[in-house]
Short mmCIF file of C-alpha atoms in Angstrom, two decimals:
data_model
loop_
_atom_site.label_atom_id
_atom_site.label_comp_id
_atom_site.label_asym_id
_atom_site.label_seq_id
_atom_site.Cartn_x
_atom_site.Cartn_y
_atom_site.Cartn_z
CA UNK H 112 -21.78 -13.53 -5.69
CA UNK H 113 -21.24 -15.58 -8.74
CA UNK H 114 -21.63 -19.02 -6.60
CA UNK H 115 -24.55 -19.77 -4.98
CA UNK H 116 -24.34 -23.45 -3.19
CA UNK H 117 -26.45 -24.22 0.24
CA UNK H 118 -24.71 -24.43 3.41
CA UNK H 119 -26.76 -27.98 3.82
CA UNK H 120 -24.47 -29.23 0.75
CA UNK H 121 -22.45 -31.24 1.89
CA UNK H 122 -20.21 -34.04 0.79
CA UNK H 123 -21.55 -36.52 3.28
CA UNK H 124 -25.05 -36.09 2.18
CA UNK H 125 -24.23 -37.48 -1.51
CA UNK H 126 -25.80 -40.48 -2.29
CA UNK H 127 -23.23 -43.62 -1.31
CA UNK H 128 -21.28 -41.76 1.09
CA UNK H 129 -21.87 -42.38 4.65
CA UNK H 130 -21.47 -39.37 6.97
CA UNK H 131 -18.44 -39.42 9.52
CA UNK H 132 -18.52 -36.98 12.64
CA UNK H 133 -14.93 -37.03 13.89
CA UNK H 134 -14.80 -36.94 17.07
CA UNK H 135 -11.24 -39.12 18.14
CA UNK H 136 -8.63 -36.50 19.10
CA UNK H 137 -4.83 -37.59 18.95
CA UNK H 138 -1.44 -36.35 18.34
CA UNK H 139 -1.98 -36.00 14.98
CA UNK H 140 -5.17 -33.88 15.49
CA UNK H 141 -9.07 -34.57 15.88
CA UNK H 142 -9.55 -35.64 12.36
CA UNK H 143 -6.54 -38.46 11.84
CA UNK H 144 -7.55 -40.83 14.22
CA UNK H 145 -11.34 -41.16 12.80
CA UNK H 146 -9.24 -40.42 9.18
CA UNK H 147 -7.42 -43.65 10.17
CA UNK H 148 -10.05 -45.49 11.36
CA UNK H 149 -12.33 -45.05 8.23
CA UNK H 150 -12.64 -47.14 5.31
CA UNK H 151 -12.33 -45.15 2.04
CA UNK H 152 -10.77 -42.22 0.52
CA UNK H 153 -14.16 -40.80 0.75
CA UNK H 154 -14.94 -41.10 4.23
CA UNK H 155 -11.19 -40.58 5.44
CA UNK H 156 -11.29 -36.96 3.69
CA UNK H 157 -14.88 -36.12 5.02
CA UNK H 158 -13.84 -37.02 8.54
CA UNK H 159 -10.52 -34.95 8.24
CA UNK H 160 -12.40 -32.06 6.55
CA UNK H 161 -15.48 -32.45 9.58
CA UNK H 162 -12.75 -31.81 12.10
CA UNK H 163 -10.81 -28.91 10.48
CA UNK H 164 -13.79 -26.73 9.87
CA UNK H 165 -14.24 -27.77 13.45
CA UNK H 166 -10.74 -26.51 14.81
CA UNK H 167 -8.93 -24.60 12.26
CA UNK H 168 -5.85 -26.05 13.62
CA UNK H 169 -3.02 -26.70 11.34
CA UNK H 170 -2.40 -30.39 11.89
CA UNK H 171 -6.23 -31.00 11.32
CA UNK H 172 -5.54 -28.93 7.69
CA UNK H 173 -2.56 -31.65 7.16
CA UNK H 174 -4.61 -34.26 7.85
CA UNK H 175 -6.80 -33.51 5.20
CA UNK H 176 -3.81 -33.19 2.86
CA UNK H 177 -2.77 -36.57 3.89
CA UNK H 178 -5.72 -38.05 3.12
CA UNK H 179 -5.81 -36.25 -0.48
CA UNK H 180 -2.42 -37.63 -1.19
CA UNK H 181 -3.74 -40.97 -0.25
CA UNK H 182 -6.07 -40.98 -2.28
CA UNK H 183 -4.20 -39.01 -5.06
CA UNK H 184 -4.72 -35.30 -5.92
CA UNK H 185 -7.93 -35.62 -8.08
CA UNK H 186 -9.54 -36.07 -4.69
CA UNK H 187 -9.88 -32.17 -4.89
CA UNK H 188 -12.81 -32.73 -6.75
CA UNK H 189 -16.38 -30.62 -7.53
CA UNK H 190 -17.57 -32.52 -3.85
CA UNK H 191 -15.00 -31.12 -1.54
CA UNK H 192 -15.04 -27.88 -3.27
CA UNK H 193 -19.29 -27.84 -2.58
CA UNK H 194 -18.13 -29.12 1.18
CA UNK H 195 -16.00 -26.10 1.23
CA UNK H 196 -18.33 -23.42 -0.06
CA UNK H 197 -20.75 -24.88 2.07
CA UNK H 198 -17.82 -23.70 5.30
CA UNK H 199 -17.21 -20.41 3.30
CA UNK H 200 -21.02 -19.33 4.04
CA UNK H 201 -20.76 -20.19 7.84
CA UNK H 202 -21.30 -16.79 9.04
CA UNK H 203 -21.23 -18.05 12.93
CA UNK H 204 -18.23 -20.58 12.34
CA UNK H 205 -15.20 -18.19 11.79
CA UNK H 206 -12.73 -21.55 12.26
CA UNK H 207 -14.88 -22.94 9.05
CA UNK H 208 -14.23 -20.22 7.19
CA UNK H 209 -10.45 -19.77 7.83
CA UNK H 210 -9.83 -23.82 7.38
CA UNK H 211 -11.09 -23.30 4.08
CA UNK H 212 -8.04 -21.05 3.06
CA UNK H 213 -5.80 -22.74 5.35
CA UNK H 214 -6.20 -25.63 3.27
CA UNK H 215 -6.15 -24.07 0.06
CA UNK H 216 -2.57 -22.92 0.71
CA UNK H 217 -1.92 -26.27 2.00
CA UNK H 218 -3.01 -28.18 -1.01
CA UNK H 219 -0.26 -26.06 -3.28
CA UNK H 220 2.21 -26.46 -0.75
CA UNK H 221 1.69 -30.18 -0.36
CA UNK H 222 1.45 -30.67 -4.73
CA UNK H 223 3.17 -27.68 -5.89
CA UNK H 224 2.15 -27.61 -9.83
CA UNK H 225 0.37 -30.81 -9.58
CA UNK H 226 -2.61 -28.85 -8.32
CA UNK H 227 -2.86 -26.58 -10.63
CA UNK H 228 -5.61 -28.22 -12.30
CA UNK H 229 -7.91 -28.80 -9.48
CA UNK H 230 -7.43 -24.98 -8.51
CA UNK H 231 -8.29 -22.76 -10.99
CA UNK H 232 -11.26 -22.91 -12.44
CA UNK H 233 -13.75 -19.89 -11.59
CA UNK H 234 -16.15 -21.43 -8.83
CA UNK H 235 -13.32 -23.18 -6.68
CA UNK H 236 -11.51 -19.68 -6.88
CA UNK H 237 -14.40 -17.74 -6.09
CA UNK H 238 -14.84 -20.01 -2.71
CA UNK H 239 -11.61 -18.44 -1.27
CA UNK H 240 -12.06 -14.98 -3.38
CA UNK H 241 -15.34 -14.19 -1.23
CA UNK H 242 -13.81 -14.56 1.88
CA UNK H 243 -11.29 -11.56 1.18
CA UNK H 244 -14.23 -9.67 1.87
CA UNK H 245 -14.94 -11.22 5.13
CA UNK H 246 -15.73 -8.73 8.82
CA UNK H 247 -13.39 -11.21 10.92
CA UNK H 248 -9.46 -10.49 9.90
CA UNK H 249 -8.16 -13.62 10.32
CA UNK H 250 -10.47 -14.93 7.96
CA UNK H 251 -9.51 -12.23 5.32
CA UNK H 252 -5.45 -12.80 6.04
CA UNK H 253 -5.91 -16.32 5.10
CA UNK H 254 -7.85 -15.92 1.97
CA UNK H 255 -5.37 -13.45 1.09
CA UNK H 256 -2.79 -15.48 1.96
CA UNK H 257 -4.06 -18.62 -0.35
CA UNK H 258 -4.73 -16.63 -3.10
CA UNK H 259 -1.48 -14.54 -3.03
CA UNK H 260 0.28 -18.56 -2.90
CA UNK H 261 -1.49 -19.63 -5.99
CA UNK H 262 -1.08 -16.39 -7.60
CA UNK H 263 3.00 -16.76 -7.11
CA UNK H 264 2.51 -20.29 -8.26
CA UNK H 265 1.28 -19.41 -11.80
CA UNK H 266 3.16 -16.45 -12.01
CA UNK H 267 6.43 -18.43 -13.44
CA UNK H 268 4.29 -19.84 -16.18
CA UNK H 269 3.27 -17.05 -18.42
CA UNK H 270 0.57 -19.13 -20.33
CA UNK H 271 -1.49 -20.16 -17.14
CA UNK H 272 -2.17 -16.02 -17.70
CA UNK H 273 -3.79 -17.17 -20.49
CA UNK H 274 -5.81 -20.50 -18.79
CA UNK H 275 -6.66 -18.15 -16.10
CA UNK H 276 -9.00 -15.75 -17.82
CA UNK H 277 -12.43 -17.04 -17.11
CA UNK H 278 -11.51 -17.05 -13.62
CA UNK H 279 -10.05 -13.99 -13.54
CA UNK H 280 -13.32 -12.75 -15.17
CA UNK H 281 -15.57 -14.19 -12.98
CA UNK H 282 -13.33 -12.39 -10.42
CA UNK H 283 -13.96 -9.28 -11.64
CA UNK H 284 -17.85 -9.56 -10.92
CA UNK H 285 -17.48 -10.17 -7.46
CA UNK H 286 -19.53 -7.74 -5.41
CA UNK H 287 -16.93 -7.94 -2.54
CA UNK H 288 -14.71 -4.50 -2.80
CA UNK H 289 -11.33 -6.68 -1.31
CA UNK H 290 -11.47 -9.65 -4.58
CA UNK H 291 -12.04 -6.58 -6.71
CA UNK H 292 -8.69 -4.95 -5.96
CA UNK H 293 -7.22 -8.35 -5.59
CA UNK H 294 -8.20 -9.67 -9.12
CA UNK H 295 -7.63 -5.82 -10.67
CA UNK H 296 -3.53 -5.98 -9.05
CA UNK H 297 -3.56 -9.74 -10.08
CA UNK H 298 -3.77 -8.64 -13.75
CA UNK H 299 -1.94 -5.91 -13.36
CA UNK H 300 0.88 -7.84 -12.08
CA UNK H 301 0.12 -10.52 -15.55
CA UNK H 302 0.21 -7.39 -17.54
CA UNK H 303 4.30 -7.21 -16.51
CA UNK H 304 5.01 -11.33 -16.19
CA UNK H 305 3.11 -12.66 -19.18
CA UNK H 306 2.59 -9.75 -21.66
CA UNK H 307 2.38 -11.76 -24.78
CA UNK H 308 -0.41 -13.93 -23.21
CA UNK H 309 -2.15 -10.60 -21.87
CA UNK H 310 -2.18 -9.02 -25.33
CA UNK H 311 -4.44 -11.97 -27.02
CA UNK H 312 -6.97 -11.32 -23.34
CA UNK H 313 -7.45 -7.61 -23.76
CA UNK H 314 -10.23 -7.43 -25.81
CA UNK H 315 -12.53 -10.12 -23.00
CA UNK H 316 -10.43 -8.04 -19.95
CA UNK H 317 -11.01 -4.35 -20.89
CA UNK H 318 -14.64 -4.28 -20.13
CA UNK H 319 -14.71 -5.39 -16.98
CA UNK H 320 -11.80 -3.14 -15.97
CA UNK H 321 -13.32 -0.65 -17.78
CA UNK H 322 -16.67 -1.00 -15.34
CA UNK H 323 -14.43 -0.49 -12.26
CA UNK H 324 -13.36 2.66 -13.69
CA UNK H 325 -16.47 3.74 -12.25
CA UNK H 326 -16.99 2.22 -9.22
CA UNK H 327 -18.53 4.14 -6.53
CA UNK H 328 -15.50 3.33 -3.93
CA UNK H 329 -12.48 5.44 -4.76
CA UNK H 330 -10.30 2.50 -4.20
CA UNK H 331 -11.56 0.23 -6.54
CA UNK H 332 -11.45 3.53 -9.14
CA UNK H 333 -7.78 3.42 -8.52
CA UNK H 334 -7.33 0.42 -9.25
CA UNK H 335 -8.87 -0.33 -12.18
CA UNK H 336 -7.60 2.88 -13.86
CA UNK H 337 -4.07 2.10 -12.77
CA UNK H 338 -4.41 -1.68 -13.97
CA UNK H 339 -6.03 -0.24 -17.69
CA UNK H 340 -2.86 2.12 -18.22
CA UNK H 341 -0.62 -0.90 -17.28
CA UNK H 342 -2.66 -3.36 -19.19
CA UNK H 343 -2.52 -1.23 -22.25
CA UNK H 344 1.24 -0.80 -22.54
CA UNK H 345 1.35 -4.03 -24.07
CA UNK H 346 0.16 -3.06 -26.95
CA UNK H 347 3.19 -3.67 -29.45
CA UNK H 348 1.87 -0.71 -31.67
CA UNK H 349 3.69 2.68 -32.13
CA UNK H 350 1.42 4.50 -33.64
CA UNK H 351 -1.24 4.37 -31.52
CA UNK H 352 0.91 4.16 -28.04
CA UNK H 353 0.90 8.17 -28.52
CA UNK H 354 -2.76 7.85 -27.75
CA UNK H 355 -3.39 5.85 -24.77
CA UNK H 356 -3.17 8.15 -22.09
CA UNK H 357 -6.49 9.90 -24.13
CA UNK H 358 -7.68 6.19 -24.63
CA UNK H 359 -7.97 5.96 -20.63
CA UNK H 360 -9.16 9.49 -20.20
CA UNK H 361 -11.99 8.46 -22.63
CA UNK H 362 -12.88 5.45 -20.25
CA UNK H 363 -13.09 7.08 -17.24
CA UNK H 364 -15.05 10.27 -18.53
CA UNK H 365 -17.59 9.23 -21.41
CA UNK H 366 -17.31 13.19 -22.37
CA UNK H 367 -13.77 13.03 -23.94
CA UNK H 368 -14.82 10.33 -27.10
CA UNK H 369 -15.19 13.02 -29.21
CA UNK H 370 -12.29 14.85 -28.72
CA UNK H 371 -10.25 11.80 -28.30
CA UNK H 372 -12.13 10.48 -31.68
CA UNK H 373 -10.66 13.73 -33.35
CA UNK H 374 -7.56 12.75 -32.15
CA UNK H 375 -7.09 9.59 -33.17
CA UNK H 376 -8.26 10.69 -36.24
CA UNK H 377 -5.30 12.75 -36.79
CA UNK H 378 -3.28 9.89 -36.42
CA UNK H 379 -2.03 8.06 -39.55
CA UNK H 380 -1.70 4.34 -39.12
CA UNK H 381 1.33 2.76 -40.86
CA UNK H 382 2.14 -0.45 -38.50
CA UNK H 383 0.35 -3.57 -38.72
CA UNK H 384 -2.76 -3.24 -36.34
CA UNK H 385 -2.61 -6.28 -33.86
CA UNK H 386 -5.73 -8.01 -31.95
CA UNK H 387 -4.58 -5.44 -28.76
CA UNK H 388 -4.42 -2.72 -30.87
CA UNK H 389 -7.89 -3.28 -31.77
CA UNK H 390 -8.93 -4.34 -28.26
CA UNK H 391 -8.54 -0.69 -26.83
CA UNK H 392 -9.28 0.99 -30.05
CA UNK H 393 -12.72 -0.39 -30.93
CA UNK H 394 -14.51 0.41 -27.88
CA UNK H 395 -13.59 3.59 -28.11
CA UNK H 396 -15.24 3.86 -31.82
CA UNK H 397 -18.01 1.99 -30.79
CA UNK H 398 -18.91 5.06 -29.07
CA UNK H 399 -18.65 7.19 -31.07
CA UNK H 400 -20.40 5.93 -33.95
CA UNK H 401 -23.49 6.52 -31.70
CA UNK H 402 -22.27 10.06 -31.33
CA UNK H 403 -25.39 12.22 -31.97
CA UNK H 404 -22.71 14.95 -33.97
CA UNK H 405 -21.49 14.13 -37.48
CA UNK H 406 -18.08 15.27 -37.32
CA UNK H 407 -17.66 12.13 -34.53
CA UNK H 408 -19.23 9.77 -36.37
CA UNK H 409 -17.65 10.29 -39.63
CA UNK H 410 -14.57 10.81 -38.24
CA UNK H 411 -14.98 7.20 -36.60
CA UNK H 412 -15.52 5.87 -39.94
CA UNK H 413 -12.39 7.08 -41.14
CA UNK H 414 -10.40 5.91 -38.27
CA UNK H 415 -11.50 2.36 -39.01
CA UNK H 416 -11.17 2.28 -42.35
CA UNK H 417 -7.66 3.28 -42.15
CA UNK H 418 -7.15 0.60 -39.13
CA UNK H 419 -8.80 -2.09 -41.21
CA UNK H 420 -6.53 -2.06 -43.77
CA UNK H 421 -3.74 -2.51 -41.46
CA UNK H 422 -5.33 -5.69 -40.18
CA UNK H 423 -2.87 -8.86 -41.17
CA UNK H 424 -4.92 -11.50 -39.59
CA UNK H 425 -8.39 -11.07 -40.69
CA UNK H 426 -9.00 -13.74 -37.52
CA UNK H 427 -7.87 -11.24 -35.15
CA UNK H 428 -10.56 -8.67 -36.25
CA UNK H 429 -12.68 -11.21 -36.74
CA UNK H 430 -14.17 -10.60 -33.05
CA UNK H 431 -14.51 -6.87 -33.06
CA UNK H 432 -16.73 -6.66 -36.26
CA UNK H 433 -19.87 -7.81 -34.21
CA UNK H 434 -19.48 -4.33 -32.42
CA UNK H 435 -18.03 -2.18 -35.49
CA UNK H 436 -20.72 -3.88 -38.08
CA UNK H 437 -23.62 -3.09 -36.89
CA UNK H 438 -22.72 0.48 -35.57
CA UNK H 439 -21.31 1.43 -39.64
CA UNK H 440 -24.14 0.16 -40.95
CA UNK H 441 -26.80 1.98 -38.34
CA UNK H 442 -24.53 5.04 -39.24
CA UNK H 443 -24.77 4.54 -42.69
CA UNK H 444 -28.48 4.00 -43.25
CA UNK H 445 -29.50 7.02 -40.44
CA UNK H 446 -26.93 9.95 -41.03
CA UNK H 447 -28.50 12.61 -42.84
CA UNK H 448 -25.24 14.45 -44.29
CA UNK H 449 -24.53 12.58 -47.49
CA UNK H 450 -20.31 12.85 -46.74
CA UNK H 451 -20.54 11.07 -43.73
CA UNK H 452 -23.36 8.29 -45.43
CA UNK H 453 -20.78 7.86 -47.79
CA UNK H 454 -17.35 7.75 -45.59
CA UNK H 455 -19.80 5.57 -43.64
CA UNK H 456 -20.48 3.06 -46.45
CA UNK H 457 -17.44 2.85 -47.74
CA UNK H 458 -16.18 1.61 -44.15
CA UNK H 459 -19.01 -1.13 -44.25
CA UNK H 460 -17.55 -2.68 -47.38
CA UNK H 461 -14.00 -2.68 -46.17
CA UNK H 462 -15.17 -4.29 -42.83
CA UNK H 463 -17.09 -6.83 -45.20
CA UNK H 464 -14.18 -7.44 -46.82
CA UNK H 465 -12.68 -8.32 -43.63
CA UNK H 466 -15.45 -10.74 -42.14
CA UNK H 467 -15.39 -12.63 -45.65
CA UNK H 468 -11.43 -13.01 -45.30
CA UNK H 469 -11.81 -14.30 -41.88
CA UNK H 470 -14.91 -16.57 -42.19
CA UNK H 471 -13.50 -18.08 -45.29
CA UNK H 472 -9.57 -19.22 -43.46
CA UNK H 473 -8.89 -21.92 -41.83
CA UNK H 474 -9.82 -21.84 -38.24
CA UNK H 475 -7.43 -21.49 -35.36
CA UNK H 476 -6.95 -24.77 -33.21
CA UNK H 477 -9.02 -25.22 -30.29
CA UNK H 478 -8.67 -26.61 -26.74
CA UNK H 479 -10.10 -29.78 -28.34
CA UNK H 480 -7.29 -30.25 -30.67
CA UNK H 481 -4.96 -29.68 -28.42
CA UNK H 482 -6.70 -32.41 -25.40
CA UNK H 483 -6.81 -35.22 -28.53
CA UNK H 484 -3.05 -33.79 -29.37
CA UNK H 485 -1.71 -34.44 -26.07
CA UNK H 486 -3.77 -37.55 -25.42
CA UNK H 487 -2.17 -39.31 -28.14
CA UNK H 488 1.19 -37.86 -27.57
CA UNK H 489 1.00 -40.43 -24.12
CA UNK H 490 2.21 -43.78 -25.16
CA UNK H 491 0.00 -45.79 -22.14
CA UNK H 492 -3.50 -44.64 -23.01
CA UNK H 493 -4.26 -46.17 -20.02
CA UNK H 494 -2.69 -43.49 -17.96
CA UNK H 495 -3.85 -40.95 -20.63
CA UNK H 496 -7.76 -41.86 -19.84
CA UNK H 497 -6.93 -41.61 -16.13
CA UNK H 498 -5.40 -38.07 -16.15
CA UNK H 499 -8.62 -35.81 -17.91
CA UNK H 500 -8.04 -32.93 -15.74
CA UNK H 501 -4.76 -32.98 -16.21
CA UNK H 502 -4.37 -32.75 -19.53
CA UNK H 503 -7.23 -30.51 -20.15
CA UNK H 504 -5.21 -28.00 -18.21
CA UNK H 505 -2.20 -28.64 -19.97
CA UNK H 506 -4.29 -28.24 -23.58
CA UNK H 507 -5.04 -24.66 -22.13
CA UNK H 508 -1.02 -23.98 -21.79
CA UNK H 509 -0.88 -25.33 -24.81
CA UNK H 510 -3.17 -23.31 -26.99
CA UNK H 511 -1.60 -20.26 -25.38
CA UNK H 512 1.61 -20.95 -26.77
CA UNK H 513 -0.05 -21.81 -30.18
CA UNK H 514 -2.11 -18.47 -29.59
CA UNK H 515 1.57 -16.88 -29.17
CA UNK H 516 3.29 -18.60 -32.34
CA UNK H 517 5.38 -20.12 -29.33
CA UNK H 518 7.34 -23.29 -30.35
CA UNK H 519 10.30 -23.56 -27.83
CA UNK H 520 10.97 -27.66 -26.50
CA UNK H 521 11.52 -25.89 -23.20
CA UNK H 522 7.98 -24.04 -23.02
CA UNK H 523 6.03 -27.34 -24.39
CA UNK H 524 7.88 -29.19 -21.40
CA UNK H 525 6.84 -26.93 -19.05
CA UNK H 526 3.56 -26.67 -20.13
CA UNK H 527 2.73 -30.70 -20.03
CA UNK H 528 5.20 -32.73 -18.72
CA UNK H 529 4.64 -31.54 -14.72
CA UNK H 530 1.48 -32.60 -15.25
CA UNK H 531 2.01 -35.80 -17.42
CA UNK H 532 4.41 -36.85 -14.65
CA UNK H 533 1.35 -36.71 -12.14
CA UNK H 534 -0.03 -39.73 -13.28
CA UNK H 535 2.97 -41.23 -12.20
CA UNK H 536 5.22 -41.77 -15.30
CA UNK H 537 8.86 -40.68 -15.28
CA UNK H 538 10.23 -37.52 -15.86
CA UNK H 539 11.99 -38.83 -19.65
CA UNK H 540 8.23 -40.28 -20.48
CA UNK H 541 6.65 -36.76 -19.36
CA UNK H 542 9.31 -35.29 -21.78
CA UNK H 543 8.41 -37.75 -24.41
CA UNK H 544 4.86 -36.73 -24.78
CA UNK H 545 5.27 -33.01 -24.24
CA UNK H 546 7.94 -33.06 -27.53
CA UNK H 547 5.56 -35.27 -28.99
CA UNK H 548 2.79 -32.92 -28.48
CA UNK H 549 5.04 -29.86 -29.58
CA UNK H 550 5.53 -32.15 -32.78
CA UNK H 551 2.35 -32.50 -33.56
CA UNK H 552 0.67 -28.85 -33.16
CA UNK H 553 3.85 -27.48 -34.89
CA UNK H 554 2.89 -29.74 -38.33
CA UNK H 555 -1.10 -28.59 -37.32
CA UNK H 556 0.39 -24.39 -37.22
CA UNK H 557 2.59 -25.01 -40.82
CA UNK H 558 -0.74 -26.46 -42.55
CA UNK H 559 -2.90 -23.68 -41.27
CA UNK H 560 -0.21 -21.24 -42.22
CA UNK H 561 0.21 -23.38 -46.18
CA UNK H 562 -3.95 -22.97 -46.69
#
């Protein structure tokens, strides 16, 4: 697995935090009457969290939830998430293990969106993703019951799609065959409820699907090639939508590129080539280009000289010329047959071309600009300092909808003010900042789009 944490790491070995064994049962459950009894936020949460790996029992979950809200929701911090990691690898403590996804699903039930960014990033998912591959059922129902909760939760926001993908990467390296599927349906599912998002993610996504394609279980096969053919009908390009049914062939049986090189090559390319169109397309001609016959490699060099000059936004090739570069150029120097040197060349200089374009424009905004955006978009920097996780996860919604050329009040507000109104601030302030943020990246956009 992707996280490796001893089971002796636990919260209440930290430095300054004293260790609390509940052991006070009530009404309320074994953890709340040591919870109550405890001085801190700290050592109430420990003692609740002691007592639910314990039990498993519902009211011990809520008692750690009520001692979260106490303390406010940035209590789901790196130190509960080692604490629960630690519970995930319990191999003799099934109750650990399914109070770890018990309260999981509690925490989103309990904060709804507010959680959002204490949830997602790729280790604290990959706590509950293991456990999907679990031997004891009710462990397995829970994780899958968590994840399918948080999954639902995002789902109504297309650009969390977008804040999601190193997660959902790091998913797709799991070696458990159950969070394989899981993640594989997940995007299939963003491929249909945030398309735009899912068409600036292909080119980072395709690989890994691509490496399922040839798993050695026939269930994660199916999946994968079923989540590539949905994946790649977002791609917004007619010409080459013809062509993806041989795109997929190609990736599941190395032994078509040539023939599907040929015919691609017959096709000619008229519409603008997007960053999707290139996400499927360039792997495929990466291939070839190594292609020990001529035919396929010259042929390749056509195809992408033809694509290239389709290319609007020398940014959005920008990416794929580390893998096309180097592969014209081998081509190039080490083909024999003096057509295909030269068809060969030719597509270096118009891929040069390219790379200058791109190197020389202004660069996109970054998560950066958009965390010192929305910082300064909240009148009381005082709250502002106090909500960092917050608003880092709102700068990722918000350089997806940048990403998207997406400048709607009502997306902006979505994206921030939930999150703004965490820290406690009313709704009117929350809507304040988020049109103040909008504001501000939509002046940034026009003078990247005037140089």
């Amino acid at each position: 697995g992707l996280l490796s944490i001893p089971a002796s790491l636990r919260l209440d070995n930290m430095p300054g935090i004293a260790s609390q064994k509940a052991s006070a049962a009530g009404p309320k459950g074994k953890g709340a009457a040591k919870a109550e009894a405890t001085g801190g936020a700290s050592d109430k949460i420990n003692a609740a969290l002691d007592a639910m790996f314990e039990s498993a029992e519902q009211a011990d979950v809520d008692a750690v939830v009520a001692a979260i809200a106490e303390a406010g929701v940035s209590a789901v911090n790196d130190s509960m998430f080692e604490r629960l990691a630690a519970a995930a690898g319990m191999k003799k403590k099934k109750n650990a293990r399914i109070a770890v996804s018990l309260l999981f699903s509690a925490l989103i039930a309990k904060f709804g969106r507010s959680c959002e960014p204490y949830l997602h990033q790729p280790t604290r998912l990959f706590v509950v993703l293991e456990l999907l591959g679990d031997g004891v059922k009710e462990v397995k129902e829970a994780a899958l019951a968590a994840l399918t909760t948080f999954r639902a939760l995002l789902k109504d926001t297309p650009p969390t799609a977008a804040a999601m993908k190193e997660s959902l990467l790091a998913g797709l390296e799991t070696s458990k065959i159950p969070a394989q599927i899981f993640v594989l349906e997940w995007i299939e599912e963003i491929s249909v409820s945030a398309r735009v998002q899912l068409q600036h993610m292909l080119g980072d996504l395709i690989p890994g699907i691509e490496t399922h394609m040839h798993s050695l279980k026939a269930e994660v096969q199916e999946a994968a090639a079923k989540t590539m053919a949905s994946c790649l009908k977002v791609i917004d390009n007619q010409d080459v939508e013809p062509f993806i049914p041989a795109l997929v062939a190609a990736m599941q049986e190395p032994t078509e590129v040539p023939e599907t090189v040929h015919k691609l090559g017959s096709l000619t390319f008229v519409q603008p080539v997007s960053t999707a169109c290139l996400s499927v397309i360039v792997p495929l001609l990466g291939r070839g280009f190594n292609d020990r016959n001529v035919a396929v490699v010259r042929c390749c060099a056509v195809i992408c000289t033809n694509m290239a000059r389709l290319v609007d936004v020398p940014l959005d090739a920008l990416p794929f010329l580390d893998v096309l570069l180097p592969a014209v150029e081998k081509a190039s120097n080490d083909v024999s047959n003096p057509e295909c040197r030269a068809t060969c060349g030719k597509c270096s200089e118009v891929l040069n071309r390219i790379k200058k374009a791109a190197l020389s424009a202004p660069p996109r905004p970054s998560l950066e600009n958009l965390v010192t955006i929305i910082h300064d978009a909240i009148a009381d920097k005082a709250v502002a300092d106090k909500i960092p996780n917050e608003i880092n996860w709102s700068a990722h919604l918000a350089l997806s909808l940048v990403v998207s050329n997406a400048f709607e009040t009502a997306a902006w507000r979505k994206c921030i003010s939930p999150f703004v109104k965490a820290a406690g601030l009313s709704e009117e302030v929350a809507h304040q900042a988020a049109d103040k943020s909008l504001a501000a990246a939509e002046h940034w956009a026009e003078d990247h789009m005037e140089e």
